Amino acid sequence: MDFKGSHILSIQQFEQDDIDNIFTVADAMLPYARRQKVTRVLEGAIMGNMFFEASTRTRVSFGSAFNLLGGDVRETTGFESSAIAKGESLYDTARVLSGYSDVVCMRHPKAGSVAEFAEASRVPVINGGDGSNEHPTQALLDLYTIRKELASKGRGVDGSRIAMIGDLKFGRTVHSLCKLLCLYKNIHVSLVSPKELSMPDELIETLRSSGHTVSVSEELTASIANVDIAYSTRIQEERFQSREEADLYRGRFRLNQSIYTEFCEPNTVIMHPLPRDSRAEANELDVDLDKNPNLAIFRQADNGVVVRMALFALVLDVAHLVDQYAQDVRWFPGIGR
Ligand code: ASP
Ligand code: CP
């Protein structure tokens, strides 16, 4: 695809070459993300960061990524602090905001809303999560992480075995990840969820028609026994009618160190898009895994910065200019250590 000026709305818009392109640019962003260098390539550019749903990682890493390229960020969080609370439409909001920004990043609770916004926007729009539909930049950073973690163990994405665990019905990260895996070969995907929260049939079909094998189970331990990646997810409480309904599923697929030691292969990589629900009753990824070197969740979150930097650099067509506008770091770079 031609990234220049394009919206990033769904994983379905990418081909294999596009993913390779994003990851090559992301790798080149590492010295900047690690504060070994700074670049001013986007000096004067403004990113509008519009988050109408709770977020820590996506919102802040989009902002950091844009700042690290030298641009400025203007932000709206929550409906109540935007004029949508006064009845303004997404169309009008997009017309107005795109006059103030060079690129807009957006999260919204309704599936399809970011695409609707993009249609009215005069600048590229990047989807930071639209309801339970998609979270494309998360899938990109997940795959970037999977590639790196497996490469460090001498393996590749083709032929790998991946378990997705938890709320596969409402979890948009796994929806986007399934679509992304379709660009690779011969993967075994093990789907583990309560049957009420199973992966939508059309996504299972998409995986199978791409040549992957898929197994579906409600049993955690057998499903994580022979996998390279165990990708756990949170029960998406905000998509349920009530907290009580979400409570029915909490703790059903608890992964902790003793389960890992007993059932997983020694090098199985543990991933989670985060946030993990650390309340006692949630217990999806126990904190006793924090010392396990195969717990990749914080490396995964860190990777969000370089992947988002790469997307900005490609969409605003400055990937080839980043180093030309590089400078030395003048402060003590704690993050690079
Ligand atoms: N942060 C991810 C998302 O917004 C996963 C989650 O919230 O559970 O989709
Ligand atoms: N992974 C992710 O999207 O995290 P946030 O909800 O905190 O942005």
Coordinates of N, CA, C and O in Angstrom, one line a residue, residues 28-134:
A28 N 14.4 0.9 12.9 CA 15.2 2.1 12.8 C 14.9 3.2 13.8 O 15.6 4.1 14.0
M29 N 13.7 3.0 14.4 CA 13.3 4.0 15.4 C 13.8 3.7 16.8 O 13.7 4.5 17.7
L30 N 14.4 2.5 17.0 CA 14.9 2.1 18.3 C 15.8 3.1 19.0 O 15.6 3.4 20.2
P31 N 16.8 3.6 18.3 CA 17.7 4.5 19.0 C 17.0 5.8 19.5 O 17.4 6.4 20.6
Y32 N 15.9 6.2 18.8 CA 15.2 7.3 19.3 C 14.3 7.0 20.5 O 14.2 7.7 21.4
A33 N 13.6 5.8 20.4 CA 12.8 5.4 21.5 C 13.6 5.1 22.8 O 13.1 5.3 23.9
R34 N 14.9 4.7 22.5 CA 15.8 4.5 23.7 C 16.5 5.7 24.1 O 17.4 5.7 25.0
R35 N 16.2 6.9 23.5 CA 16.8 8.2 23.8 C 18.3 8.2 23.6 O 19.0 8.9 24.3
Q36 N 18.8 7.4 22.6 CA 20.2 7.5 22.3 C 20.4 8.7 21.3 O 21.4 9.2 21.2
K37 N 19.3 9.1 20.6 CA 19.3 10.2 19.7 C 17.9 10.9 19.8 O 16.9 10.2 20.2
V38 N 17.8 12.1 19.4 CA 16.5 12.7 19.2 C 16.4 13.2 17.7 O 17.4 13.4 17.1
T39 N 15.1 13.2 17.2 CA 15.0 13.8 15.8 C 13.9 14.8 15.9 O 12.9 14.7 16.6
R40 N 14.0 15.8 15.0 CA 13.0 16.9 14.9 C 12.3 16.8 13.6 O 11.8 17.8 13.1
V41 N 12.2 15.6 13.0 CA 11.7 15.5 11.6 C 10.2 16.0 11.5 O 9.8 16.5 10.5
L42 N 9.5 15.9 12.6 CA 8.1 16.3 12.6 C 7.9 17.6 13.3 O 6.7 18.0 13.7
E43 N 8.9 18.4 13.4 CA 8.8 19.7 14.0 C 7.7 20.5 13.3 O 7.7 20.7 12.1
G44 N 6.8 21.1 14.1 CA 5.7 21.9 13.5 C 4.4 21.1 13.3 O 3.4 21.7 13.1
A45 N 4.5 19.8 13.2 CA 3.3 18.9 13.0 C 2.5 18.7 14.3 O 3.1 18.7 15.4
I46 N 1.2 18.6 14.1 CA 0.3 18.4 15.3 C -0.5 17.1 15.1 O -1.0 16.9 14.0
M47 N -0.5 16.3 16.2 CA -1.3 15.1 16.2 C -2.5 15.4 17.1 O -2.3 15.8 18.3
G48 N -3.7 15.1 16.7 CA -4.9 15.2 17.5 C -5.1 13.8 18.1 O -5.4 12.9 17.4
N49 N -5.1 13.7 19.4 CA -5.2 12.4 20.1 C -6.6 12.4 20.8 O -6.8 13.0 21.8
M50 N -7.5 11.6 20.2 CA -8.9 11.7 20.7 C -9.3 10.4 21.2 O -9.6 9.4 20.5
F51 N -9.4 10.3 22.5 CA -9.7 9.0 23.2 C -11.0 9.1 23.9 O -11.1 9.7 25.0
F52 N -12.0 8.5 23.4 CA -13.3 8.5 24.0 C -13.6 7.2 24.8 O -14.7 6.9 25.2
E53 N -12.5 6.5 25.1 CA -12.6 5.3 26.0 C -11.3 5.2 26.8 O -10.3 5.8 26.3
A54 N -11.3 4.6 27.9 CA -10.2 4.5 28.8 C -9.0 4.0 28.1 O -9.1 3.0 27.3
S55 N -7.8 4.5 28.4 CA -6.5 4.0 27.8 C -5.4 4.5 28.5 O -5.4 5.7 29.0
T56 N -4.4 3.7 28.7 CA -3.1 4.2 29.2 C -2.0 4.1 28.1 O -1.5 5.1 27.6
R57 N -1.8 2.8 27.7 CA -0.7 2.6 26.7 C -0.9 3.2 25.4 O 0.0 3.9 24.8
T58 N -2.0 3.0 24.8 CA -2.2 3.4 23.4 C -2.2 4.9 23.3 O -1.5 5.5 22.5
R59 N -2.9 5.6 24.2 CA -3.0 7.0 24.2 C -1.6 7.6 24.4 O -1.1 8.5 23.7
V60 N -0.9 7.2 25.5 CA 0.3 7.8 25.9 C 1.4 7.4 24.9 O 2.3 8.2 24.5
S61 N 1.4 6.2 24.4 CA 2.5 5.8 23.4 C 2.3 6.4 22.1 O 3.3 6.8 21.4
F62 N 1.1 6.7 21.6 CA 0.8 7.5 20.4 C 1.5 8.9 20.6 O 2.2 9.4 19.8
G63 N 1.2 9.4 21.8 CA 1.7 10.8 22.1 C 3.2 10.8 22.2 O 3.8 11.7 21.6
S64 N 3.8 9.8 22.9 CA 5.2 9.8 23.0 C 5.9 9.6 21.6 O 6.9 10.2 21.3
A65 N 5.3 8.7 20.9 CA 5.9 8.4 19.5 C 5.9 9.7 18.7 O 6.9 10.0 18.0
F66 N 4.8 10.5 18.7 CA 4.8 11.7 17.9 C 5.7 12.7 18.5 O 6.5 13.4 17.7
N67 N 5.8 12.8 19.8 CA 6.8 13.8 20.4 C 8.2 13.3 20.1 O 9.1 14.2 19.8
L68 N 8.5 12.0 20.1 CA 9.8 11.6 19.8 C 10.3 11.9 18.4 O 11.5 12.0 18.1
L69 N 9.3 12.1 17.5 CA 9.6 12.5 16.1 C 9.7 14.0 16.0 O 9.8 14.5 14.9
G70 N 9.4 14.7 17.1 CA 9.6 16.1 17.1 C 8.2 16.9 16.9 O 8.2 18.1 16.8
G71 N 7.1 16.2 16.9 CA 5.8 16.8 16.7 C 5.1 17.1 18.0 O 5.6 16.7 19.1
D72 N 4.1 17.9 18.0 CA 3.3 18.2 19.2 C 1.9 17.5 19.2 O 1.4 17.1 18.1
V73 N 1.4 17.3 20.4 CA 0.2 16.6 20.5 C -0.9 17.4 21.2 O -0.6 18.1 22.2
R74 N -2.1 17.4 20.7 CA -3.3 18.0 21.4 C -4.2 16.8 21.7 O -4.5 16.0 20.8
E75 N -4.8 16.9 22.8 CA -5.6 15.7 23.3 C -7.0 16.0 23.8 O -7.2 17.0 24.5
T76 N -7.9 15.1 23.5 CA -9.2 15.1 24.2 C -9.4 13.7 24.7 O -9.2 12.7 24.1
T77 N -9.8 13.7 26.0 CA -10.2 12.3 26.6 C -11.6 12.3 27.1 O -11.9 13.3 27.8
G78 N -12.3 11.3 26.8 CA -13.7 11.2 27.3 C -14.7 12.0 26.6 O -14.4 13.1 26.1
F79 N -15.9 11.5 26.5 CA -17.0 12.3 25.8 C -17.3 13.6 26.6 O -17.5 14.6 26.0
E80 N -17.2 13.5 27.9 CA -17.7 14.7 28.7 C -16.8 15.9 28.5 O -17.3 17.0 28.7
S81 N -15.6 15.7 28.1 CA -14.7 16.9 27.9 C -14.7 17.3 26.4 O -13.9 18.2 26.0
S82 N -15.5 16.7 25.5 CA -15.5 17.2 24.2 C -17.0 17.6 23.8 O -17.9 17.4 24.6
A83 N -17.1 18.3 22.7 CA -18.4 18.9 22.4 C -19.4 17.8 21.9 O -20.6 18.1 21.6
I84 N -18.9 16.6 21.8 CA -19.8 15.4 21.5 C -20.9 15.4 22.6 O -22.0 15.0 22.4
A85 N -20.5 15.8 23.9 CA -21.4 15.8 25.0 C -22.5 16.8 24.8 O -23.6 16.8 25.4
K86 N -22.3 17.8 23.8 CA -23.4 18.8 23.5 C -24.2 18.3 22.3 O -24.9 19.1 21.7
G87 N -23.9 17.1 21.8 CA -24.7 16.6 20.7 C -24.0 16.7 19.3 O -24.6 16.5 18.3
E88 N -22.7 17.2 19.3 CA -22.0 17.3 18.0 C -21.8 15.9 17.4 O -21.5 15.0 18.1
S89 N -21.9 15.9 16.1 CA -21.8 14.6 15.4 C -20.3 14.2 15.2 O -19.4 15.1 15.3
L90 N -20.0 13.0 14.9 CA -18.6 12.6 14.6 C -18.2 13.3 13.3 O -17.0 13.7 13.2
Y91 N -19.1 13.4 12.4 CA -18.8 14.1 11.1 C -18.3 15.5 11.4 O -17.2 15.9 10.9
D92 N -19.1 16.3 12.2 CA -18.6 17.7 12.4 C -17.3 17.7 13.2 O -16.4 18.5 13.0
T93 N -17.2 16.8 14.2 CA -16.0 16.7 15.0 C -14.8 16.5 14.1 O -13.8 17.1 14.2
A94 N -15.0 15.5 13.2 CA -13.9 15.2 12.3 C -13.5 16.4 11.3 O -12.3 16.7 11.1
R95 N -14.5 17.1 10.8 CA -14.3 18.2 9.9 C -13.4 19.3 10.7 O -12.5 19.9 10.2
V96 N -13.8 19.5 12.0 CA -13.2 20.5 12.7 C -11.8 20.1 13.2 O -10.8 20.8 12.9
L97 N -11.7 18.9 13.8 CA -10.4 18.5 14.3 C -9.4 18.3 13.3 O -8.2 18.6 13.5
S98 N -9.8 17.9 12.1 CA -8.8 17.7 11.0 C -8.3 19.0 10.5 O -7.3 19.0 9.8
G99 N -8.9 20.1 10.8 CA -8.4 21.4 10.5 C -7.3 21.9 11.5 O -6.5 22.8 11.2
Y100 N -7.2 21.2 12.6 CA -6.3 21.6 13.6 C -5.1 20.6 13.7 O -4.2 20.8 14.5
S101 N -5.1 19.5 12.9 CA -4.1 18.5 13.1 C -3.6 18.0 11.7 O -4.2 18.2 10.7
D102 N -2.4 17.4 11.8 CA -1.8 16.7 10.6 C -2.2 15.3 10.5 O -2.1 14.6 9.5
V103 N -2.5 14.7 11.7 CA -2.9 13.3 11.8 C -3.7 13.2 13.0 O -3.5 14.0 14.0
V104 N -4.7 12.3 13.0 CA -5.6 12.1 14.2 C -5.5 10.6 14.6 O -5.6 9.7 13.8
C105 N -5.4 10.4 15.9 CA -5.5 9.1 16.5 C -6.7 9.0 17.3 O -7.0 10.0 18.0
M106 N -7.5 7.9 17.2 CA -8.8 7.9 17.9 C -9.1 6.6 18.4 O -8.9 5.6 17.8
R107 N -9.7 6.6 19.6 CA -10.4 5.4 20.2 C -11.8 5.8 20.5 O -12.1 6.8 21.1
H108 N -12.7 4.8 20.3 CA -14.1 5.1 20.5 C -14.8 3.7 20.8 O -14.4 2.7 20.3
P109 N -15.8 3.8 21.7 CA -16.5 2.5 22.1 C -17.3 1.8 21.0 O -17.7 0.6 21.2
K110 N -17.6 2.5 19.9 CA -18.5 1.9 18.9 C -17.7 1.3 17.7 O -16.9 2.1 17.1
A111 N -18.0 0.1 17.4 CA -17.4 -0.5 16.2 C -17.7 0.3 15.0 O -18.9 0.7 14.8
G112 N -16.7 0.6 14.2 CA -16.9 1.3 12.9 C -16.9 2.8 13.0 O -16.8 3.5 12.0
S113 N -16.8 3.3 14.3 CA -16.9 4.8 14.5 C -15.6 5.5 14.0 O -15.7 6.6 13.5
V114 N -14.4 4.8 14.1 CA -13.2 5.5 13.7 C -13.2 5.6 12.1 O -12.8 6.6 11.6
A115 N -13.7 4.5 11.5 CA -13.8 4.6 10.0 C -14.8 5.7 9.6 O -14.6 6.5 8.6
E116 N -15.9 5.8 10.4 CA -16.9 6.9 10.1 C -16.2 8.3 10.2 O -16.4 9.2 9.4
F117 N -15.4 8.4 11.3 CA -14.7 9.7 11.5 C -13.7 10.0 10.4 O -13.7 11.1 9.9
A118 N -13.0 8.9 10.0 CA -12.0 9.0 8.9 C -12.6 9.5 7.6 O -12.0 10.3 6.9
E119 N -13.8 9.1 7.3 CA -14.5 9.5 6.1 C -14.7 11.0 6.0 O -14.6 11.6 4.9
A120 N -14.9 11.6 7.2 CA -15.1 13.1 7.2 C -13.8 13.9 7.4 O -13.8 15.1 7.3
S121 N -12.7 13.1 7.8 CA -11.5 13.8 8.1 C -10.7 14.2 6.9 O -10.6 13.5 5.9
R122 N -10.0 15.4 7.0 CA -9.2 15.8 5.9 C -7.7 15.4 6.1 O -6.9 15.7 5.3
V123 N -7.4 14.7 7.2 CA -6.1 14.2 7.4 C -6.1 12.7 7.8 O -7.2 12.2 8.1
P124 N -5.0 12.0 7.7 CA -5.0 10.6 8.1 C -5.5 10.3 9.5 O -5.2 11.1 10.4
V125 N -6.2 9.2 9.7 CA -6.8 8.9 11.0 C -6.2 7.5 11.3 O -6.2 6.6 10.4
I126 N -5.8 7.3 12.5 CA -5.2 6.0 13.0 C -6.2 5.5 14.1 O -6.5 6.1 15.0
N127 N -6.6 4.2 13.9 CA -7.6 3.6 14.8 C -6.8 3.1 16.0 O -6.0 2.2 16.0
G128 N -7.2 3.6 17.2 CA -6.6 3.2 18.5 C -7.6 2.2 19.2 O -7.4 2.0 20.4
G129 N -8.5 1.7 18.4 CA -9.5 0.7 19.0 C -10.9 1.2 18.8 O -11.3 2.3 19.3
D130 N -11.7 0.5 18.1 CA -13.1 0.9 17.9 C -14.0 -0.3 18.4 O -14.2 -1.3 17.7
G131 N -14.6 -0.1 19.6 CA -15.4 -1.1 20.2 C -14.7 -2.4 20.2 O -13.5 -2.5 20.4
S132 N -15.5 -3.5 20.0 CA -14.9 -4.8 20.0 C -14.4 -5.2 18.6 O -14.0 -6.3 18.3
N133 N -14.4 -4.2 17.7 CA -14.0 -4.6 16.3 C -12.5 -4.8 16.1 O -12.1 -5.9 15.9
E134 N -11.7 -3.7 16.1 CA -10.3 -3.9 15.8 C -9.4 -3.0 16.7 O -9.9 -1.9 17.2

